[in-house]
PDB file of C-alpha atoms in Angstrom:
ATOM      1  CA  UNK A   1      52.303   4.879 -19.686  1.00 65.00           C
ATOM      2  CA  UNK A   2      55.972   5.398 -20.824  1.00 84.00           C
ATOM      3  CA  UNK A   3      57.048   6.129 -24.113  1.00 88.00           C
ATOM      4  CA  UNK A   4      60.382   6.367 -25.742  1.00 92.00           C
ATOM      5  CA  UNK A   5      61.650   9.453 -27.115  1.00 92.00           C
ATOM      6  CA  UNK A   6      61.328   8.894 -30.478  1.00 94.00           C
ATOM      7  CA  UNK A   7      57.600   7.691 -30.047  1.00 93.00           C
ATOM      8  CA  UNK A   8      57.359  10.921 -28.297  1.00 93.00           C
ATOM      9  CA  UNK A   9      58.893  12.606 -30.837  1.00 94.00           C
ATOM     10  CA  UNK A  10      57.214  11.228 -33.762  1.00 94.00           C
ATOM     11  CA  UNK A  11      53.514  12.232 -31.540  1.00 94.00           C
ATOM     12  CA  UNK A  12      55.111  15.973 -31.241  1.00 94.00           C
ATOM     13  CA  UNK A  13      55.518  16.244 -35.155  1.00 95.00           C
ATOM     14  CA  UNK A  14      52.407  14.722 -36.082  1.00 95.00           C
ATOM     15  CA  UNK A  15      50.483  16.823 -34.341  1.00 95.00           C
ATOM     16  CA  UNK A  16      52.695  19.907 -35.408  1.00 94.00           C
ATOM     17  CA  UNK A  17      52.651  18.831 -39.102  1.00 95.00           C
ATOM     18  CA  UNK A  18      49.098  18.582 -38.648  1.00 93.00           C
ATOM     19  CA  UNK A  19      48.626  21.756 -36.996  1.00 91.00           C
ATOM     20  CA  UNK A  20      51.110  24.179 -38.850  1.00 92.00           C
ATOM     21  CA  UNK A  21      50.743  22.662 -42.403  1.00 93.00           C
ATOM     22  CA  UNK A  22      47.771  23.836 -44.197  1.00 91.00           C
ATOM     23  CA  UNK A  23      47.648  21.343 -46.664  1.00 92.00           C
ATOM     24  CA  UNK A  24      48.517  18.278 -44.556  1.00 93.00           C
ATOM     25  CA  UNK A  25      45.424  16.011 -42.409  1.00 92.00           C
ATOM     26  CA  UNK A  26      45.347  16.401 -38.828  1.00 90.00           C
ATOM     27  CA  UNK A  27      46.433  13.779 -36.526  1.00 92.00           C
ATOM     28  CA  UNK A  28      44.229  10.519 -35.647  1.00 92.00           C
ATOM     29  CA  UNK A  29      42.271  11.701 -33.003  1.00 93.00           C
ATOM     30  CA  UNK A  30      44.018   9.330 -30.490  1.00 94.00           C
ATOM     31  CA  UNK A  31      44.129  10.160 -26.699  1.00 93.00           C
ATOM     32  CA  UNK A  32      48.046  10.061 -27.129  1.00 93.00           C
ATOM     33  CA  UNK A  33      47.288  13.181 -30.013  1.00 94.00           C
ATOM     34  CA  UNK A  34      44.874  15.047 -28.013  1.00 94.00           C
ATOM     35  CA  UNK A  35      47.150  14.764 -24.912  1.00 93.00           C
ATOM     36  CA  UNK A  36      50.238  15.502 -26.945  1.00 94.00           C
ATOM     37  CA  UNK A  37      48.596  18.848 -28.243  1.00 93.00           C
ATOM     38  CA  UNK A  38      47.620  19.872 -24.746  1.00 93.00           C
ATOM     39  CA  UNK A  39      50.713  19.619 -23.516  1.00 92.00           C
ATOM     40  CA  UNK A  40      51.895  21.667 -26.677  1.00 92.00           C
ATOM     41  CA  UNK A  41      49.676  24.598 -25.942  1.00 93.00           C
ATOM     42  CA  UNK A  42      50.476  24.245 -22.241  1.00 93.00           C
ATOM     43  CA  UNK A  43      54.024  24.571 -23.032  1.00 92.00           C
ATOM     44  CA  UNK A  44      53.480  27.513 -25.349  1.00 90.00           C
ATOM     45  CA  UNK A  45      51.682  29.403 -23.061  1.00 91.00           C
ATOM     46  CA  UNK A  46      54.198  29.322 -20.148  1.00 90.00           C
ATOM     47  CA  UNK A  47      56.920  30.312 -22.298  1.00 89.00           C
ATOM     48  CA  UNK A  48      54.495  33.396 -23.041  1.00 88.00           C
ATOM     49  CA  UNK A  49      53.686  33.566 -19.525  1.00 86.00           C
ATOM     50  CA  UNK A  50      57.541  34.314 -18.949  1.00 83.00           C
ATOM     51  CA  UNK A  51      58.483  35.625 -21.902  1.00 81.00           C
ATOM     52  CA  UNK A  52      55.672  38.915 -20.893  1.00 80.00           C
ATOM     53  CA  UNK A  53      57.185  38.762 -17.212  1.00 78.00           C
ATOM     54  CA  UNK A  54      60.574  39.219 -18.648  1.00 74.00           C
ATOM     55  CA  UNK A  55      59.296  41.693 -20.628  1.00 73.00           C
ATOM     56  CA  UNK A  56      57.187  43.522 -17.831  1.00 71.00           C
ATOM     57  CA  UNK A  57      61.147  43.652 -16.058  1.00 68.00           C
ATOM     58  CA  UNK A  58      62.871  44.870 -18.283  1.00 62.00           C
ATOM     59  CA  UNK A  59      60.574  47.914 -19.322  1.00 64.00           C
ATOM     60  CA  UNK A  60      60.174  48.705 -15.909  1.00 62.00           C
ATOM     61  CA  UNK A  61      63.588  48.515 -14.988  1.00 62.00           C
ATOM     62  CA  UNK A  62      64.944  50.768 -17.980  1.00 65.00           C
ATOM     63  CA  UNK A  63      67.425  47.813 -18.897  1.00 63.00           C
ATOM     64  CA  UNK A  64      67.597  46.432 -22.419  1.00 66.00           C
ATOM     65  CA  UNK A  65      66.972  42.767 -22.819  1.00 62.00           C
ATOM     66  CA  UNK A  66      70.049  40.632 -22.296  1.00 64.00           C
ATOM     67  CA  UNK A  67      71.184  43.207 -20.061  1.00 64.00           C
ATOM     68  CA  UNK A  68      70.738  41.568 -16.907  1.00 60.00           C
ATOM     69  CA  UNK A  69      72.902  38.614 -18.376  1.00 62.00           C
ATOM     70  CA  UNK A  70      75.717  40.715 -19.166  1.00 63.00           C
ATOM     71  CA  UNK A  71      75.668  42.071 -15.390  1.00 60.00           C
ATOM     72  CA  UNK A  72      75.681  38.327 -13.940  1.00 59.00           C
ATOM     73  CA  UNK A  73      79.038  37.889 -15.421  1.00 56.00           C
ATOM     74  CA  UNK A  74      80.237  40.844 -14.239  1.00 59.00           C
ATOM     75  CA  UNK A  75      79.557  39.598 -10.431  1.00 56.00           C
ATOM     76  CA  UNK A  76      80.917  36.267 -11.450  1.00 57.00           C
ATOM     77  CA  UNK A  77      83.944  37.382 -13.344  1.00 54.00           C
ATOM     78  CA  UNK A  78      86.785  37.219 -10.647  1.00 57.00           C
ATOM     79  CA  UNK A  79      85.930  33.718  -9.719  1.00 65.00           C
ATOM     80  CA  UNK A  80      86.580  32.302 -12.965  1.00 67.00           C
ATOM     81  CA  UNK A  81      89.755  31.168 -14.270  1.00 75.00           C
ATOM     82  CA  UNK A  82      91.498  33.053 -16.889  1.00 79.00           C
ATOM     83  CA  UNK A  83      90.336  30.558 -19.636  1.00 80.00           C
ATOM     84  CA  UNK A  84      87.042  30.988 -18.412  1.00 75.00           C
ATOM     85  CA  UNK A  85      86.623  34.595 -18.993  1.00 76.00           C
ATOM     86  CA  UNK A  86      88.589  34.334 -22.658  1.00 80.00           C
ATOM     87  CA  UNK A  87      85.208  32.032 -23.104  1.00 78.00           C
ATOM     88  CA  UNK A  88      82.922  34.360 -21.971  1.00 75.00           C
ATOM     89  CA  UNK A  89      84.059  37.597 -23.478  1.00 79.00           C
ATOM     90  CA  UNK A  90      83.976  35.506 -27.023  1.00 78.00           C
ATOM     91  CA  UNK A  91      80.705  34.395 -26.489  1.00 75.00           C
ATOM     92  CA  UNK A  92      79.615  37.927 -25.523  1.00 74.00           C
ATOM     93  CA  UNK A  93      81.180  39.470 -28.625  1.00 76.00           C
ATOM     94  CA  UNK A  94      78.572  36.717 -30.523  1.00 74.00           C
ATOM     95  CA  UNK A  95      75.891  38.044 -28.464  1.00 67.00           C
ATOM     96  CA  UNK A  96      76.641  41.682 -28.976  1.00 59.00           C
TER      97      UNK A  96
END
């Protein structure tokens, strides 16, 4: 059924408190737990899934990572107004 954020929120740390904090009791074992932790390790393993692809690029491609990012704005910089690109060259002097 549908649950609020917060009710979804409060399932997420449960289960994390629970999982990550040695001392502290698991989570009720509740469907809304076990199905809240499965879609935790779901979501954990795509970002792995993509964060290996991304890797598996770059290495390949000789590029450092973020690299590719910094080239995108290149092709995109003429298109942007003028307070656009003050924007993006600060936020690329955070990155850097």
């Amino acid at each position: 059924g549908w649950m609020s954020p917060q009710q979804r929120l409060k399932l997420v740390s449960e289960v994390m408190v629970g999982v990550l904090c040695e001392k502290e009791p698991l989570p009720p074992n509740t469907i809304q737990h076990n199905a809240t932790y499965r879609g935790l390790i779901e979501i954990l393993l795509c970002e792995i899934n993509i964060e290996i692809d991304m890797q598996k690029c770059h290495i390949g491609s000789g590029m450092k990572i973020g690299q590719d990012l910094l080239m995108a704005e290149e092709e995109v910089r003429d298109q942007r107004t003028p307070e656009e690109i003050n924007q993006a060259k600060l936020e690329r002097e955070i990155i850097e």
